Amino acid sequence: MMLPKLLTKINPYSYKLIDKGVHQINEIAVSEFLIEGKDKTLLIDAGCDIFNLKKFVKSKTNKEIMVVNTHFHFDHSNGNHKWDTVYIGEKEMPTFTTKDCYLKLVDDVSSALYKNNPKLRLLKPVFNKLLVPKKGKTKYIPLKDGEEIDLGGRKLIVKDFPGHTPGSITFLDPSRKNIFMGDACNMGFYAWTNPGLNLHDYADTARAYYKDVKSAGYKTIRGSHEPFSHKISFIKDYAEWVDKLTPEQAKKQFDLPGGQSKLCVAAKLDIKHGAFACIYFAHQCD
Ligand SMILES: [Zn+2]
Ligand SMILES: [Zn+2]
């Protein structure tokens, strides 16, 4: 995206050491993580592409940089086109057509919006630039559940956690007993971005995931939209809450153009974890 010259001189990123060899990069409303090994540096997610994340990351490490995506959403994948190679979950490999769950949603919503309000069509190039990752010349390589990423002296393990998108993946760091969660499970979980998801199935997935990571001794999770970590029990407790959600429990209900049913927003304070929130379609509770 072209920016006025002055804006390009402002550093839009904050950069914070959050654990041994792990930096959190914060841009507008999303975070990326930079994990140092002896041989390679792992960049978890490529950002919104409003500013130049690649240039920023290259100023922080001289090692080879391996770029991975937790999932194919604009705030995690828009910057992909700047890199030669991006690794992504095998069930999330982008086709850059409406076969991709996310691009179908963008298409469904935008088509309905333009139909309701033809003047909005004038903004289509802007919406597309902000919301649709560019294909570019980037080569995509699939990551399988259980696959190890060796950075030299530090390994991360890929673990599937579908729901937010059909092929969302997480990265386990066994040396620190921490999990990089992306958007797979967090305080403001978006179920609506995968309209085919059923919330009871998601709760089952989350419970099974929790059982696995607990037995492997993991302690904390770090999401892409929160400045702090949670204990892994968040996953289990969140699953219990989501499993019982109904459309009637929503604090607000909306008609989303192009949506299959009412869009619902539910939230609840929680003594142990602070709060739970979820945005879901009514049909996802069936
Ligand atoms: Zn997302
Ligand atoms: Zn996100």
Coordinates of C-alpha atoms and ligand atoms in Angstrom, one line a residue:
M1 CA 0.0 0.0 0.0
M2 CA 1.3 3.4 -0.9
L3 CA 1.7 5.7 2.0
P4 CA 2.5 9.4 2.3
K5 CA 6.3 9.8 2.8
L6 CA 6.0 11.2 6.3
L7 CA 4.0 8.1 7.5
T8 CA 6.7 5.7 6.3
K9 CA 9.1 7.5 8.6
I10 CA 7.0 6.7 11.7
N11 CA 7.7 3.4 13.3
P12 CA 4.3 1.8 13.6
Y13 CA 5.6 -1.3 15.5
S14 CA 6.2 -1.8 19.2
Y15 CA 8.7 -4.6 19.9
K16 CA 8.9 -6.3 23.2
L17 CA 10.9 -9.2 24.6
I18 CA 8.2 -11.4 26.2
D19 CA 10.1 -14.6 26.8
K20 CA 13.6 -16.1 26.2
G21 CA 14.3 -15.5 22.6
V22 CA 10.7 -14.4 21.8
H23 CA 9.7 -10.9 20.8
Q24 CA 6.1 -9.7 20.4
I25 CA 5.6 -7.2 17.6
N26 CA 2.5 -5.1 17.9
E27 CA 0.9 -3.3 15.0
I28 CA -2.5 -1.6 14.8
A29 CA -4.7 -4.4 16.4
V30 CA -2.7 -7.6 15.8
S31 CA 0.6 -9.0 17.1
E32 CA 3.3 -11.1 15.4
F33 CA 5.9 -13.1 17.2
L34 CA 9.6 -13.4 16.3
I35 CA 11.3 -16.5 17.8
E36 CA 15.1 -16.9 17.6
G37 CA 16.8 -20.1 17.1
K38 CA 20.6 -20.6 16.6
D39 CA 20.2 -21.0 12.9
K40 CA 16.9 -19.5 11.9
T41 CA 14.3 -17.0 13.1
L42 CA 10.6 -17.8 13.0
L43 CA 8.1 -15.1 12.2
I44 CA 4.6 -16.1 13.2
D45 CA 2.2 -14.2 10.9
A46 CA 2.9 -11.6 8.3
G47 CA 0.6 -8.7 9.4
C48 CA -1.9 -6.4 7.8
D49 CA 0.6 -5.0 5.2
I50 CA -0.3 -1.4 6.0
F51 CA 3.3 -0.7 7.0
N52 CA 6.5 -2.6 6.1
L53 CA 6.8 -5.5 8.5
K54 CA 9.4 -7.3 6.4
K55 CA 11.7 -4.3 6.6
F56 CA 11.2 -4.1 10.3
V57 CA 11.8 -7.8 11.0
K58 CA 14.9 -7.8 8.8
S59 CA 16.3 -4.9 11.0
K60 CA 16.0 -7.2 14.1
T61 CA 17.7 -10.4 12.9
N62 CA 20.5 -11.4 10.5
K63 CA 19.4 -15.0 10.5
E64 CA 17.3 -16.7 7.8
I65 CA 13.7 -15.9 8.5
M66 CA 11.0 -18.5 8.1
V67 CA 7.5 -17.1 7.8
V68 CA 4.5 -19.0 9.0
N69 CA 0.8 -18.1 9.1
T70 CA -1.5 -19.3 11.9
H71 CA -4.4 -18.9 9.4
F72 CA -5.4 -17.1 6.3
H73 CA -7.1 -13.9 7.4
F74 CA -6.0 -10.4 6.2
D75 CA -4.5 -9.3 9.6
H76 CA -2.2 -12.4 9.6
S77 CA -1.7 -12.9 5.9
N78 CA -1.8 -9.6 4.0
G79 CA 2.0 -9.2 4.3
N80 CA 2.6 -12.7 2.8
H81 CA 3.2 -11.3 -0.7
K82 CA 6.4 -9.6 0.4
W83 CA 8.0 -13.0 1.2
D84 CA 9.3 -15.7 -1.2
T85 CA 7.9 -18.5 0.9
V86 CA 5.2 -18.8 3.5
Y87 CA 4.3 -21.9 5.5
I88 CA 0.6 -22.4 6.4
G89 CA -1.6 -25.3 7.7
E90 CA -2.2 -27.9 5.1
K91 CA -6.0 -27.4 5.4
E92 CA -5.6 -23.7 5.0
M93 CA -3.5 -23.7 1.8
P94 CA -4.9 -20.6 -0.1
T95 CA -6.3 -20.9 -3.6
F96 CA -7.1 -17.2 -3.8
T97 CA -10.6 -18.0 -4.9
T98 CA -13.9 -18.3 -3.1
K99 CA -12.9 -21.9 -2.3
D100 CA -11.0 -20.3 0.6
C101 CA -13.4 -20.0 3.5
Y102 CA -12.3 -16.5 4.3
L103 CA -12.4 -15.2 0.7
K104 CA -15.9 -16.7 0.4
L105 CA -17.1 -14.8 3.5
V106 CA -15.6 -11.5 2.1
D107 CA -17.3 -12.2 -1.2
D108 CA -20.7 -13.1 0.4
V109 CA -20.7 -10.0 2.7
S110 CA -19.4 -7.5 0.1
S111 CA -21.7 -8.7 -2.7
A112 CA -24.7 -8.3 -0.4
L113 CA -23.4 -4.9 0.8
Y114 CA -23.0 -3.7 -2.8
K115 CA -26.4 -5.0 -3.7
N116 CA -28.0 -3.1 -0.8
N117 CA -26.0 0.0 -1.4
P118 CA -24.6 0.3 -5.0
K119 CA -22.6 3.4 -4.0
L120 CA -20.4 1.3 -1.8
R121 CA -19.0 -0.4 -4.9
L122 CA -16.9 2.7 -5.3
L123 CA -15.0 1.6 -2.2
K124 CA -14.4 -1.9 -3.5
P125 CA -10.7 -1.3 -4.4
V126 CA -10.1 0.0 -0.9
F127 CA -11.9 -2.9 0.8
N128 CA -10.0 -5.4 -1.3
K129 CA -6.7 -3.8 -0.6
L130 CA -7.4 -3.9 3.2
L131 CA -9.2 -7.2 3.4
V132 CA -7.9 -9.5 0.6
P133 CA -4.4 -10.9 0.7
K134 CA -2.5 -10.4 -2.6
K135 CA -1.4 -13.6 -4.4
G136 CA 1.9 -12.3 -5.6
K137 CA 4.7 -14.7 -6.4
T138 CA 4.9 -16.2 -2.9
K139 CA 5.3 -20.0 -2.7
Y140 CA 3.0 -21.6 -0.1
I141 CA 4.2 -24.7 1.7
P142 CA 1.8 -26.8 3.8
L143 CA 2.5 -27.6 7.4
K144 CA 1.1 -30.9 8.8
D145 CA -0.3 -31.5 12.3
G146 CA 2.6 -32.7 14.5
E147 CA 5.3 -31.4 12.2
E148 CA 8.5 -30.0 13.9
I149 CA 10.1 -26.8 12.9
D150 CA 13.8 -26.8 13.8
L151 CA 15.3 -23.3 14.3
G152 CA 18.6 -24.7 15.7
G153 CA 18.6 -25.3 19.5
R154 CA 14.9 -24.6 19.6
K155 CA 12.0 -26.6 18.1
L156 CA 8.4 -25.7 17.6
I157 CA 5.6 -28.2 17.0
V158 CA 2.7 -27.5 14.7
K159 CA -0.7 -28.4 16.2
D160 CA -4.0 -28.1 14.4
F161 CA -6.8 -26.2 16.1
P162 CA -9.6 -25.7 13.6
G163 CA -12.6 -23.6 14.2
H164 CA -11.8 -19.9 13.7
T165 CA -10.9 -21.0 10.2
P166 CA -11.0 -24.6 8.9
G167 CA -7.3 -24.9 8.9
S168 CA -6.1 -22.8 11.8
I169 CA -2.9 -24.0 13.3
T170 CA -1.0 -23.3 16.5
F171 CA 2.7 -23.5 17.4
L172 CA 3.9 -25.3 20.6
D173 CA 7.1 -24.3 22.1
P174 CA 8.2 -27.3 24.3
S175 CA 11.2 -25.5 25.7
R176 CA 9.1 -22.8 27.3
K177 CA 5.8 -24.8 27.7
N178 CA 4.0 -22.0 25.8
I179 CA 1.6 -22.1 22.8
F180 CA 1.3 -19.5 20.1
M181 CA -2.4 -19.6 19.5
G182 CA -3.1 -17.2 16.7
D183 CA -6.9 -16.6 16.8
A184 CA -7.8 -20.3 17.5
C185 CA -9.0 -19.7 21.0
N186 CA -9.1 -16.3 22.7
M187 CA -11.2 -13.9 24.8
G188 CA -12.9 -12.5 21.8
F189 CA -13.3 -15.6 19.7
Y190 CA -14.7 -15.2 16.2
A191 CA -16.8 -18.2 15.2
W192 CA -18.6 -16.3 12.5
T193 CA -15.6 -16.2 10.2
N194 CA -16.1 -19.9 9.6
P195 CA -19.9 -20.1 9.1
G196 CA -19.8 -23.8 8.5
L197 CA -18.5 -24.3 12.1
N198 CA -20.8 -25.8 14.7
L199 CA -20.1 -24.5 18.3
H200 CA -20.6 -27.9 19.9
D201 CA -18.0 -29.4 17.5
Y202 CA -15.7 -26.5 18.3
A203 CA -16.1 -27.2 22.0
D204 CA -15.2 -30.8 21.4
T205 CA -12.1 -29.8 19.4
A206 CA -11.0 -27.4 22.1
R207 CA -11.5 -30.0 24.9
A208 CA -9.5 -32.6 22.9
Y209 CA -6.8 -30.0 22.2
Y210 CA -6.6 -29.0 25.9
K211 CA -6.3 -32.7 27.0
D212 CA -3.3 -33.2 24.6
V213 CA -1.5 -30.0 25.6
K214 CA -2.1 -30.5 29.3
S215 CA -0.7 -34.0 29.3
A216 CA 2.3 -32.7 27.4
G217 CA 2.9 -30.2 30.2
Y218 CA 2.1 -26.9 28.5
K219 CA 1.3 -24.0 30.8
T220 CA 0.4 -20.9 28.8
I221 CA -1.2 -19.7 25.6
R222 CA -0.5 -16.4 23.7
G223 CA -2.9 -15.1 21.2
S224 CA -2.5 -12.7 18.4
H225 CA -4.9 -10.0 19.7
E226 CA -4.1 -9.9 23.4
P227 CA -1.1 -8.3 25.1
F228 CA -0.9 -11.0 27.8
S229 CA -0.9 -14.7 28.1
H230 CA -3.5 -17.1 29.6
K231 CA -3.1 -20.3 31.5
I232 CA -4.0 -23.3 29.3
S233 CA -7.1 -23.9 31.4
F234 CA -8.6 -21.0 29.5
I235 CA -9.1 -23.4 26.6
K236 CA -11.2 -25.9 28.6
D237 CA -13.2 -23.2 30.4
Y238 CA -13.9 -21.3 27.2
A239 CA -15.0 -24.6 25.5
E240 CA -17.6 -25.2 28.3
W241 CA -19.0 -21.7 27.9
V242 CA -19.2 -21.8 24.1
D243 CA -20.8 -25.2 24.2
K244 CA -23.8 -23.8 26.1
L245 CA -24.3 -20.6 24.0
T246 CA -27.6 -20.0 22.3
P247 CA -28.8 -17.2 20.1
E248 CA -31.0 -15.9 22.9
Q249 CA -28.0 -15.5 25.2
A250 CA -26.5 -12.9 22.8
K251 CA -26.3 -9.3 24.2
K252 CA -26.8 -8.1 20.6
Q253 CA -28.1 -9.6 17.4
F254 CA -27.5 -8.1 14.0
D255 CA -28.4 -8.9 10.4
L256 CA -25.1 -9.2 8.6
P257 CA -25.6 -8.7 4.8
G258 CA -24.8 -12.0 3.2
G259 CA -25.0 -13.9 6.5
Q260 CA -27.0 -17.2 6.7
S261 CA -28.6 -16.3 10.1
K262 CA -28.5 -13.6 12.8
L263 CA -25.1 -12.5 13.9
C264 CA -24.9 -12.8 17.7
V265 CA -22.5 -11.2 20.2
A266 CA -22.2 -12.8 23.6
A267 CA -19.9 -11.9 26.5
K268 CA -19.5 -12.9 30.1
L269 CA -17.1 -11.9 32.9
D270 CA -15.1 -14.7 34.3
I271 CA -13.4 -14.8 37.7
K272 CA -10.5 -16.9 36.6
H273 CA -9.8 -15.7 33.1
G274 CA -11.2 -12.1 33.0
A275 CA -13.9 -12.4 30.4
F276 CA -15.2 -14.6 27.6
A277 CA -16.7 -13.2 24.4
C278 CA -17.8 -14.8 21.1
I279 CA -19.3 -13.6 17.8
Y280 CA -21.3 -16.3 16.1
F281 CA -24.1 -16.9 13.8
A282 CA -27.4 -18.2 15.3
H283 CA -27.2 -21.3 13.2
Q284 CA -23.8 -22.3 14.7
C285 CA -25.5 -23.2 18.0
D286 CA -27.8 -25.9 16.4
Ligands
ZN1 ZN -8.5 -14.5 12.3
ZN2 ZN -6.7 -12.0 13.8

